[in-house]
Tab-separated table of C-alpha atoms and ligand atoms in Angstrom:
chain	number	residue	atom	x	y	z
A	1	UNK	CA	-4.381	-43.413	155.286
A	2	UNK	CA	-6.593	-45.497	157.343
A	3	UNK	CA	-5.062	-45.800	161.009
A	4	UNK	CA	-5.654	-48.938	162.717
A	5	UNK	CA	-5.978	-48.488	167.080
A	6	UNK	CA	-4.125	-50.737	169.011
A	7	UNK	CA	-3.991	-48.630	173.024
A	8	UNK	CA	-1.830	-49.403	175.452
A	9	UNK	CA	-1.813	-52.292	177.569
A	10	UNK	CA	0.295	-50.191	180.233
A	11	UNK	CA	-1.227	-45.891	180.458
A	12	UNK	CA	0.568	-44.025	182.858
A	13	UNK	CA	-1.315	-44.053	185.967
A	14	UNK	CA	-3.850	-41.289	186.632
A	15	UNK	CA	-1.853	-39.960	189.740
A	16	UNK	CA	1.749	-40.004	188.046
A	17	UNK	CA	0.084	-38.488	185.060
A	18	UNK	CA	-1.808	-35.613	187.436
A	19	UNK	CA	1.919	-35.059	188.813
A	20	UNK	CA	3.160	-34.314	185.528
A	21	UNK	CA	0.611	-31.941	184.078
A	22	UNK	CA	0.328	-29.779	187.434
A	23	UNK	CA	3.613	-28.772	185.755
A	24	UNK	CA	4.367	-29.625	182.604
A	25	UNK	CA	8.027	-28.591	181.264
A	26	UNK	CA	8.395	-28.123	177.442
A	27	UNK	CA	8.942	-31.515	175.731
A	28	UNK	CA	10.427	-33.782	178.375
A	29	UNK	CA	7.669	-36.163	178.799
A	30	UNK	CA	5.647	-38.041	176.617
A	31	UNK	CA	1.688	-39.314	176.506
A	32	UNK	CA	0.572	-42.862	176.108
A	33	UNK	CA	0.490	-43.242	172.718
A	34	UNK	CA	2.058	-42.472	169.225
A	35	UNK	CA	0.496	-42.263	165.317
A	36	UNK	CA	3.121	-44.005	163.145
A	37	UNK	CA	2.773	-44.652	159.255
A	38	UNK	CA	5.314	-46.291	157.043
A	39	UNK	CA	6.199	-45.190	153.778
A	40	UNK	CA	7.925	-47.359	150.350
A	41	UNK	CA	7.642	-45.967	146.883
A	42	UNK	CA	6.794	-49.148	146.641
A	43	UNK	CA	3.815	-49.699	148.388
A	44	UNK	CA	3.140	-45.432	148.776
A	45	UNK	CA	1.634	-44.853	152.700
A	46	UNK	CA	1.071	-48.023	154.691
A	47	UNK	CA	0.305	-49.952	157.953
A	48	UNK	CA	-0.574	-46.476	159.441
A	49	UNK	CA	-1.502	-46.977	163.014
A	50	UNK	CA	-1.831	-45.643	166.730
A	51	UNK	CA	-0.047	-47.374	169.429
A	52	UNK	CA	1.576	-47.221	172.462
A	53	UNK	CA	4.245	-44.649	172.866
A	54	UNK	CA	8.070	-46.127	172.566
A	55	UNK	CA	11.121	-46.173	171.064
A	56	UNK	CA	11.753	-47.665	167.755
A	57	UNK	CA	14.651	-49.480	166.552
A	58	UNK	CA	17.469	-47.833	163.946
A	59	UNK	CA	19.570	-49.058	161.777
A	60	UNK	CA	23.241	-47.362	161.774
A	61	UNK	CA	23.156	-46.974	158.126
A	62	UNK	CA	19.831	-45.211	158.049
A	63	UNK	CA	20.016	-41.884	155.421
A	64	UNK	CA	18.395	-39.825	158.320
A	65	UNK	CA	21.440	-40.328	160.590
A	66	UNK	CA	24.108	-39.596	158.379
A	67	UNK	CA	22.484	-36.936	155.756
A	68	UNK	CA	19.272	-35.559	157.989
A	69	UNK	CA	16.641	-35.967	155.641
A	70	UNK	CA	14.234	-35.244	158.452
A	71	UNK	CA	11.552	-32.706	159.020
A	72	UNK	CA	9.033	-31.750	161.623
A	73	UNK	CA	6.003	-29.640	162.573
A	74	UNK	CA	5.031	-28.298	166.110
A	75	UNK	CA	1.534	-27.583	167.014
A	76	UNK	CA	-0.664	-27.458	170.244
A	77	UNK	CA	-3.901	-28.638	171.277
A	78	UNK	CA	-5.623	-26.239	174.523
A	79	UNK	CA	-8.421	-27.039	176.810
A	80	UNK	CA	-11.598	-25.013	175.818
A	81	UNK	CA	-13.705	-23.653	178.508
A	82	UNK	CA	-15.776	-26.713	178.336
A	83	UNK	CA	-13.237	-28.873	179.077
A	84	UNK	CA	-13.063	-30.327	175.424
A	85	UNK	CA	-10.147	-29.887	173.280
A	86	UNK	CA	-9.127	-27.847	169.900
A	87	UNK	CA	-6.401	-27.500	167.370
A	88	UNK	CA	-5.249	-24.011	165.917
A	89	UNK	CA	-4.699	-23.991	162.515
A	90	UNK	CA	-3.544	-27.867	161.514
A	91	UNK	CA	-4.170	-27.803	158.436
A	92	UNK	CA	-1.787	-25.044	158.157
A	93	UNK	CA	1.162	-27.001	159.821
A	94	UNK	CA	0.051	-29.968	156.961
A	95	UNK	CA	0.514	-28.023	154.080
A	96	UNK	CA	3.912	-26.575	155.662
A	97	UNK	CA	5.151	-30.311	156.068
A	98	UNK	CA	4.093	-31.087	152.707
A	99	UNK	CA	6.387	-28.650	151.379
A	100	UNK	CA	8.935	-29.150	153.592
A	101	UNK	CA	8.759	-32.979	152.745
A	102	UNK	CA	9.217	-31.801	149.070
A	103	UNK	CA	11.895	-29.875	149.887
A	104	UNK	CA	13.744	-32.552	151.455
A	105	UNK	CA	12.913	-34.763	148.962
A	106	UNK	CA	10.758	-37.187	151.220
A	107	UNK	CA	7.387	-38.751	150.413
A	108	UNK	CA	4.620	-35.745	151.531
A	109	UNK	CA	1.591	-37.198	154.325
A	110	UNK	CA	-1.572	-35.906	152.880
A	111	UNK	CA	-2.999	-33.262	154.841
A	112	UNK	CA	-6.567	-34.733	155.146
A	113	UNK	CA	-4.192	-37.761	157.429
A	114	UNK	CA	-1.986	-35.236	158.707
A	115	UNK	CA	-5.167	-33.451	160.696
A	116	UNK	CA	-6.648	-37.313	161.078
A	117	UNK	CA	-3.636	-38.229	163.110
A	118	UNK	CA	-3.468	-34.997	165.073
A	119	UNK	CA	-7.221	-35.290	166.258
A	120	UNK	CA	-6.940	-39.164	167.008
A	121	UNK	CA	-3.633	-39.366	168.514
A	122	UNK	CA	-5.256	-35.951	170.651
A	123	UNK	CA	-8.568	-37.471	171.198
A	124	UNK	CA	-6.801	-40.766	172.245
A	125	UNK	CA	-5.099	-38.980	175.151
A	126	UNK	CA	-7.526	-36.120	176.224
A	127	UNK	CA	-6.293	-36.647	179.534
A	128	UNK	CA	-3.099	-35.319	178.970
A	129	UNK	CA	-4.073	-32.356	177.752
A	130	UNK	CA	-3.096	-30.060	180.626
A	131	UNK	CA	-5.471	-26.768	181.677
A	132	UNK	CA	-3.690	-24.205	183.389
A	133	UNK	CA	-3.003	-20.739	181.951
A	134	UNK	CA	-0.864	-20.935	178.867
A	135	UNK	CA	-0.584	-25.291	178.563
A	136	UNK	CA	-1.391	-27.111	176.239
A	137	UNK	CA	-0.354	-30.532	174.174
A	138	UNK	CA	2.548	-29.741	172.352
A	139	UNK	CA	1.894	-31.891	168.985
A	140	UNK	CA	5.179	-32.995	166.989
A	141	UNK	CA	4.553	-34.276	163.502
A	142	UNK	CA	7.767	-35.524	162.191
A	143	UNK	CA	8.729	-37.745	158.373
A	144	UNK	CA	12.327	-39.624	158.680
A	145	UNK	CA	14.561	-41.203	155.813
A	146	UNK	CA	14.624	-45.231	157.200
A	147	UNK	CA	16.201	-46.505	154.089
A	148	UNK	CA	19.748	-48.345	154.614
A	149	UNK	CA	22.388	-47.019	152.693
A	150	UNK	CA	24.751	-45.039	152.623
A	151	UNK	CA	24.759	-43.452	148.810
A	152	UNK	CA	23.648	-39.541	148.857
A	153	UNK	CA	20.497	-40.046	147.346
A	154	UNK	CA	16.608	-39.489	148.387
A	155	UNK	CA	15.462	-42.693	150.726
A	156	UNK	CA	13.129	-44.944	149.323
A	157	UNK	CA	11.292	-45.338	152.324
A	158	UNK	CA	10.455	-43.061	155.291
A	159	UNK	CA	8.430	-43.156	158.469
A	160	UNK	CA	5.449	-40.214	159.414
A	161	UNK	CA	5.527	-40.376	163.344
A	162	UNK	CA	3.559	-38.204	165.785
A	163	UNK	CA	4.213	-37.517	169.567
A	164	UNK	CA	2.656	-35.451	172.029
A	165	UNK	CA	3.761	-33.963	175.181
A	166	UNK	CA	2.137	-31.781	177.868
A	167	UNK	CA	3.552	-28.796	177.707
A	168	UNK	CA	3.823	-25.577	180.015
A	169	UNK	CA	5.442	-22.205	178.589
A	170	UNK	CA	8.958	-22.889	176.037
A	171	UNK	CA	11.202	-20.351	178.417
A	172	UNK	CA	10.810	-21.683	182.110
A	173	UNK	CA	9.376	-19.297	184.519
A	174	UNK	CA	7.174	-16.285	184.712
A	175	UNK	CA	6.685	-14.609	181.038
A	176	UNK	CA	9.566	-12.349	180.944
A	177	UNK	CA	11.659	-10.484	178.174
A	178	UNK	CA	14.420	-12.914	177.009
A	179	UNK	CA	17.717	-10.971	175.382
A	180	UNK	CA	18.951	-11.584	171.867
A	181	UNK	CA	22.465	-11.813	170.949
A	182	UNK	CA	23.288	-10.621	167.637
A	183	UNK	CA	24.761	-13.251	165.802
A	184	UNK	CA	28.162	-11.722	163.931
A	185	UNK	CA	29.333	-15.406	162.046
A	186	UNK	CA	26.351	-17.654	161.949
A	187	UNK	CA	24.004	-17.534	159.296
A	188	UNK	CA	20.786	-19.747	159.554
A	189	UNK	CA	19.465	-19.951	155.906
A	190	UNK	CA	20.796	-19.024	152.373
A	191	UNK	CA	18.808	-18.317	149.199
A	192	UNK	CA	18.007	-21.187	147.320
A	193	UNK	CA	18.763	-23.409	150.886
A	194	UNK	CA	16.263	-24.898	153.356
A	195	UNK	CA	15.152	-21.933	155.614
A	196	UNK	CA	12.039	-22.205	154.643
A	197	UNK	CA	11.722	-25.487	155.383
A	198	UNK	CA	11.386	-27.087	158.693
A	199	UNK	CA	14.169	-29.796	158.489
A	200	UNK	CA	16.225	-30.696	160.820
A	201	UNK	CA	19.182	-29.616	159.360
A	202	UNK	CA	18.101	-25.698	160.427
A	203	UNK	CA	18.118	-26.732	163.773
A	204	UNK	CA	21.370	-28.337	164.064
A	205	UNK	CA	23.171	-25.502	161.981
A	206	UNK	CA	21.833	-23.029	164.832
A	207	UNK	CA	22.678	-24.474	167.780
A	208	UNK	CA	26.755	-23.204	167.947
A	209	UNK	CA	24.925	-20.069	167.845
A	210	UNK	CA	22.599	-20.777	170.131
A	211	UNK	CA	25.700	-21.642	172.343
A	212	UNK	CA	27.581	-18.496	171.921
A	213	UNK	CA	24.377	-16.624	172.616
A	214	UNK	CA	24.232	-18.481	176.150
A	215	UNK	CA	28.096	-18.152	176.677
A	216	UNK	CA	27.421	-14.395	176.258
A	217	UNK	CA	24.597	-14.007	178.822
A	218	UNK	CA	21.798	-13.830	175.835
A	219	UNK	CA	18.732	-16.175	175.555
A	220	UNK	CA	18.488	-16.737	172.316
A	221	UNK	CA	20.412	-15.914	168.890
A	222	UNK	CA	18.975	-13.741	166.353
A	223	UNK	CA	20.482	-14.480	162.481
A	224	UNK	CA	20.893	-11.968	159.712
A	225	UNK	CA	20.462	-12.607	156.183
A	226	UNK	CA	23.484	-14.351	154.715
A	227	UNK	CA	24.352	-12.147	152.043
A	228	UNK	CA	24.671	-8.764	153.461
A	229	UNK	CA	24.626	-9.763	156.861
A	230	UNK	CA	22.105	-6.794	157.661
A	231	UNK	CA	18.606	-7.742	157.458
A	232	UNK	CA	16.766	-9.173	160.449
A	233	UNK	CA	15.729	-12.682	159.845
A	234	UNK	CA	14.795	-14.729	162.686
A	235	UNK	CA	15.150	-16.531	165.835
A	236	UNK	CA	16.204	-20.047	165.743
A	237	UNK	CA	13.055	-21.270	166.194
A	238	UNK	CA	10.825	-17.761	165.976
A	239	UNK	CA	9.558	-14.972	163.886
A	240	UNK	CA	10.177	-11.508	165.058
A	241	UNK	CA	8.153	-8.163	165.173
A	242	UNK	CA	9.344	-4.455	166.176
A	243	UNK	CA	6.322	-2.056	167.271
A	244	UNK	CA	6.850	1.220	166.604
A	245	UNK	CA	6.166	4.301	168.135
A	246	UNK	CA	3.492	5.283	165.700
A	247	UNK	CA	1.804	1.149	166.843
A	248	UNK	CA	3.136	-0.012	163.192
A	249	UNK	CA	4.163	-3.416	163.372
A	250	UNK	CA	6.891	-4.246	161.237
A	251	UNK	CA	8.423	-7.692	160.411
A	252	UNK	CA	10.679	-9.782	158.184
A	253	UNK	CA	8.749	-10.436	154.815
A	254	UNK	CA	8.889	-14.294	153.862
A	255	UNK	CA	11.565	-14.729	151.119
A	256	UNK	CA	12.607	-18.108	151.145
A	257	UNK	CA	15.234	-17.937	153.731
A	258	UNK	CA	12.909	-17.544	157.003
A	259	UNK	CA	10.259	-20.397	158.353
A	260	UNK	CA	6.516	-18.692	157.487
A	261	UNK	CA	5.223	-19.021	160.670
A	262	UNK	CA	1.204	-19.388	161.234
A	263	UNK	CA	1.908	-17.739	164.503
A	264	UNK	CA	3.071	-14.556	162.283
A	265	UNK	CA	0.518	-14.821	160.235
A	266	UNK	CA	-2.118	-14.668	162.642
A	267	UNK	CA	-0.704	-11.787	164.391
A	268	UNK	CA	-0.521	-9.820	161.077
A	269	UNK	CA	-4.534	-10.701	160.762
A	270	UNK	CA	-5.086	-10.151	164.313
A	271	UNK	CA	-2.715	-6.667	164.365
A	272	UNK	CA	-4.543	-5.525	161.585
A	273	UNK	CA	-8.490	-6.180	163.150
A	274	UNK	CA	-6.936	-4.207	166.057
A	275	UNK	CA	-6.299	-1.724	164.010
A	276	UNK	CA	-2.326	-1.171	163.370
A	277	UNK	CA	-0.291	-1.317	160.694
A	278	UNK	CA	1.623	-4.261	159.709
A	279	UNK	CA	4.512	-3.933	156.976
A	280	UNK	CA	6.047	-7.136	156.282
A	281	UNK	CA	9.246	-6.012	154.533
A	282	UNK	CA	12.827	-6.537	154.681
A	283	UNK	CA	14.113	-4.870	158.170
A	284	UNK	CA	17.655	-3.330	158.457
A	285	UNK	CA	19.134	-4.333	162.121
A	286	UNK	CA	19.958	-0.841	162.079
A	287	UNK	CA	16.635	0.277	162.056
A	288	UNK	CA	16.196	-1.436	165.610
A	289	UNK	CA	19.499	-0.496	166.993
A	290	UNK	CA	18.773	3.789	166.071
A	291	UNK	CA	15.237	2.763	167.254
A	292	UNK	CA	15.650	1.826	170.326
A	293	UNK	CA	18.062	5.007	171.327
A	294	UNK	CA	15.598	7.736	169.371
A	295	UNK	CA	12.598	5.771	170.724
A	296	UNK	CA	11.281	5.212	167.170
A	297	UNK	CA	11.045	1.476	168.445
A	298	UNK	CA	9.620	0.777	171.260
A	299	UNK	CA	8.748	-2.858	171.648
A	300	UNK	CA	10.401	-5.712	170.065
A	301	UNK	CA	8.503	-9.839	170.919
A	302	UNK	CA	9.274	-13.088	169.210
A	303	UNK	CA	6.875	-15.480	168.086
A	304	UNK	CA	6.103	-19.027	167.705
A	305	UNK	CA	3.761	-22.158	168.302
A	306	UNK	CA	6.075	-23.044	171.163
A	307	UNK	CA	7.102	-19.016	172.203
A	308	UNK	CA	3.343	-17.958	171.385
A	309	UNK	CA	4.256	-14.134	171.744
A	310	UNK	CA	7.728	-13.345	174.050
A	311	UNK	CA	8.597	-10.050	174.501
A	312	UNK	CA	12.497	-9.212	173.403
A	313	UNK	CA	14.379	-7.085	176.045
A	314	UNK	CA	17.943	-6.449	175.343
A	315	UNK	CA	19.847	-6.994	171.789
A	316	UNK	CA	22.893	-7.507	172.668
A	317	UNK	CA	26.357	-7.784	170.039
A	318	UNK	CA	30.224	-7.350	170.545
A	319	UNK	CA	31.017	-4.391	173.070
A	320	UNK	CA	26.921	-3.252	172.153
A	321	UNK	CA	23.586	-3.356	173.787
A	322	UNK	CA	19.850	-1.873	172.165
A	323	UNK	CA	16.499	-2.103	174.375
A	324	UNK	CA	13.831	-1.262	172.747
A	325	UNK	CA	11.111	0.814	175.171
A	326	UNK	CA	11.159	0.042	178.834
A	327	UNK	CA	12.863	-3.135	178.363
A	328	UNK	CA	9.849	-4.517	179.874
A	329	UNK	CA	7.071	-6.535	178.572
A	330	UNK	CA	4.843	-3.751	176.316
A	331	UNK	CA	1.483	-2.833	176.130
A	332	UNK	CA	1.176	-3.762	172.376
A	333	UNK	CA	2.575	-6.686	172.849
A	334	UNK	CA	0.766	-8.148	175.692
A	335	UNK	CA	-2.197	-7.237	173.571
A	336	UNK	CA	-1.315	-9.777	170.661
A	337	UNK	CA	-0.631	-12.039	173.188
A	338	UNK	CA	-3.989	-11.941	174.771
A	339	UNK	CA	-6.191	-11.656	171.648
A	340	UNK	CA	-4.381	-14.626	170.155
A	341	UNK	CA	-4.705	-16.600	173.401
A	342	UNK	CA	-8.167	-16.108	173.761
A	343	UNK	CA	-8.820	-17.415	170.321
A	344	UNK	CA	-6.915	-20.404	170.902
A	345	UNK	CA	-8.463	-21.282	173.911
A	346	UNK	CA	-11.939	-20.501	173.179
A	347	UNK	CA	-12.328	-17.525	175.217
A	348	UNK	CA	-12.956	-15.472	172.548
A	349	UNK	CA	-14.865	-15.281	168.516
A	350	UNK	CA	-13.133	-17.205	166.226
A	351	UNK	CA	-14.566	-15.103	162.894
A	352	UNK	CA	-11.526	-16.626	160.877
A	353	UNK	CA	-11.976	-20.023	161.488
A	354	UNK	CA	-8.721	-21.068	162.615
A	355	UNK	CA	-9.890	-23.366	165.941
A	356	UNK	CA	-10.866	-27.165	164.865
A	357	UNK	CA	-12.630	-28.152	167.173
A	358	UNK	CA	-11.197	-32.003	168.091
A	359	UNK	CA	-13.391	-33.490	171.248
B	401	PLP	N1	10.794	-19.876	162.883
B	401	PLP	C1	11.352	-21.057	163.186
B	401	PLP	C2	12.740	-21.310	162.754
B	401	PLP	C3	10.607	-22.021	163.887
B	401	PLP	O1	11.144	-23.184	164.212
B	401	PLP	C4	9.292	-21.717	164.284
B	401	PLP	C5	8.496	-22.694	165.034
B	401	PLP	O2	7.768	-23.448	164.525
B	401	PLP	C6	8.747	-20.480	163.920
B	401	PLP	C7	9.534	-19.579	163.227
B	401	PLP	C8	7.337	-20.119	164.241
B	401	PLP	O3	6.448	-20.866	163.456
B	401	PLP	P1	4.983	-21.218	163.982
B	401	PLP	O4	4.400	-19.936	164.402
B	401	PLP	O5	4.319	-21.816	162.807
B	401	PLP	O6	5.163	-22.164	165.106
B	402	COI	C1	7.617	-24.574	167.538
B	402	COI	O1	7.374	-23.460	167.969
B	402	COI	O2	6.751	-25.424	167.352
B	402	COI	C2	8.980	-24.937	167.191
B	402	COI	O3	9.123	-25.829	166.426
B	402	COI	C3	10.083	-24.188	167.781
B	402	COI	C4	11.109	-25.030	168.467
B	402	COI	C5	10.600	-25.794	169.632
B	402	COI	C6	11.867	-25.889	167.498
């Protein structure tokens, strides 16, 4: 893709913008500009461009409204010491769009113009990259079905959009331990479905859950597998790790039915350079529940571009409660979070290679 530039006439004044990153939310506001690239089998990947950031127009039969062939990515760009900018791990997020764009049966962005757009639509608006402790610019790569139609069939045409939004820490606040509840009806991916994919569909299916979890004092929901309704999967939008007593790490193995997060993956690299364990295998609930009463568990934390590391406190189900350890943030834990931190913000080596380095 070749992406033609075409700023703004009308950037967000350098006050209002100040305002906004002195304390950015997650998601609610936008910068000046947006990548967009259209897409006909036709004519394969065309007029891809950047421009100024706005709404685009619908049309009510669109496939994407009525049979969500839709997916997305989520990564972040952080201020370096210097005051320039880098990207953890894009090309990572391109190849997982590329297979969730097969998966959904939409036309795949190459990766080469997935990481293009990222670093121009980035390097466009440096300014809004925000530089206080844990910010960043919350990148959102997303492919939509435009055709017009309403026969269940692939689209024939689709639009590759990127946003970007200043963004301050996902759960509002101090970092604290956010409670689980224990989802007993709710499933959030099937074998042979889309959980591996990031469509969505995923999304949509998990927020009733996420509901209940709220209406019973929880912050998030926690799915089992759908079969047995025993192993731990994942958040709604997070991987999952119990430490154990012994400083194993232990977390779901990717089977198909969970998203493979490159936050996981770097804490299983990471985990292991520190020197612990890491078993990525299927994980009873069970095993967490006895854990956290015989103290064979000791810290549980979430994880995810937009999470980074959370710790878990409570896990919480019908008429039942497990905390795992103090209930507190734990030592392990905050560990991760720091060595991964530090890499992402340039405070620290990068002997893996995962920063790219964008202006
Ligand atoms: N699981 C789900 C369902 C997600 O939406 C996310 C977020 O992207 C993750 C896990 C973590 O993935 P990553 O670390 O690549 O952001
Ligand atoms: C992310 O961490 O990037 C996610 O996509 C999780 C959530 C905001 C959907």
């Amino acid at each position: 893709m070749k992406f033609a530039v075409q700023p703004t006439g009308t950037p967000v004044d350098a006050e209002a913008r100040a305002e906004i990153l002195a304390n950015p939310a997650f998601g609610k506001v936008f910068t000046d500009h947006m990548v967009t690239a259209e897409f006909s089998v036709a004519e394969g990947w065309h007029d891809a461009r950047l421009e100024a950031y706005g709404p685009v127009s619908v049309d009510p039969a669109s496939v994407v409204l009525h049979y969500g062939q839709t997916v997305f990515e989520g990564l972040k760009a952080y201020q370096q010491p210097d005051g320039g900018v880098a990207l953890f791990r894009p090309e990572r997020n391109a190849a997982r769009m590329a297979a969730s764009c097969r998966r959904l049966a939409l036309p795949e962005v190459p990766e080469e113009s997935f990481v293009e757009a990222c670093k121009l639509l980035v390097t466009t608006d440096k300014d809004w990259v925000p530089s206080g402790e844990g910010a960043s610019l919350y990148l959102r790569p997303f492919v939509w079905a435009t055709e017009i139609g309403l026969g269940v069939r692939p689209s024939d045409t689709a639009l590759f959009q990127l946003i970007a939004s200043p963004s301050g820490n996902y759960f509002s606040g101090p970092l604290r331990p956010v409670s689980l509840w224990l989802s007993q009806e709710y499933t959030r991916a099937a074998p042979g479905g889309t959980g591996a994919a990031k469509c969505g569909g995923n999304y949509a299916a998990s927020l009733v859950a996420q509901q209940e979890a709220i209406a019973n004092g929880c912050d998030q929901v926690v799915f089992l597998d759908a079969v047995e309704h025993r192993w731990l999967e994942e958040l709604g939008g997070m991987n999952i790790f119990l430490v154990m007593d012994d400083g194993r790490l232990v977390t779901p193995d990717v089977s198909g039915t969970i998203l493979e997060g490159i936050t996981r993956d770097s804490i299983v690299t990471i985990a292991r350079e520190l020197g612990h364990e890491v078993e990525e295998r299927k994980v009873d609930v069970d095993e967490w529940r006895k854990g956290a009463v015989d103290g064979s568990v000791v810290e549980v934390f979430a994880c995810g571009t937009a999470a980074v590391i959370t710790p878990i406190g409570a896990l919480r189900w019908p008429g039942g409660e497990a905390v795992a350890g103090s209930g507190e943030p734990g030592e392990i834990t905050m560990k991760l979070r720091k060595a991964l931190m530090d890499i992402q913000y340039g405070r620290a080596e990068d002997p893996h290679g995962w920063v790219t380095r964008v202006c």
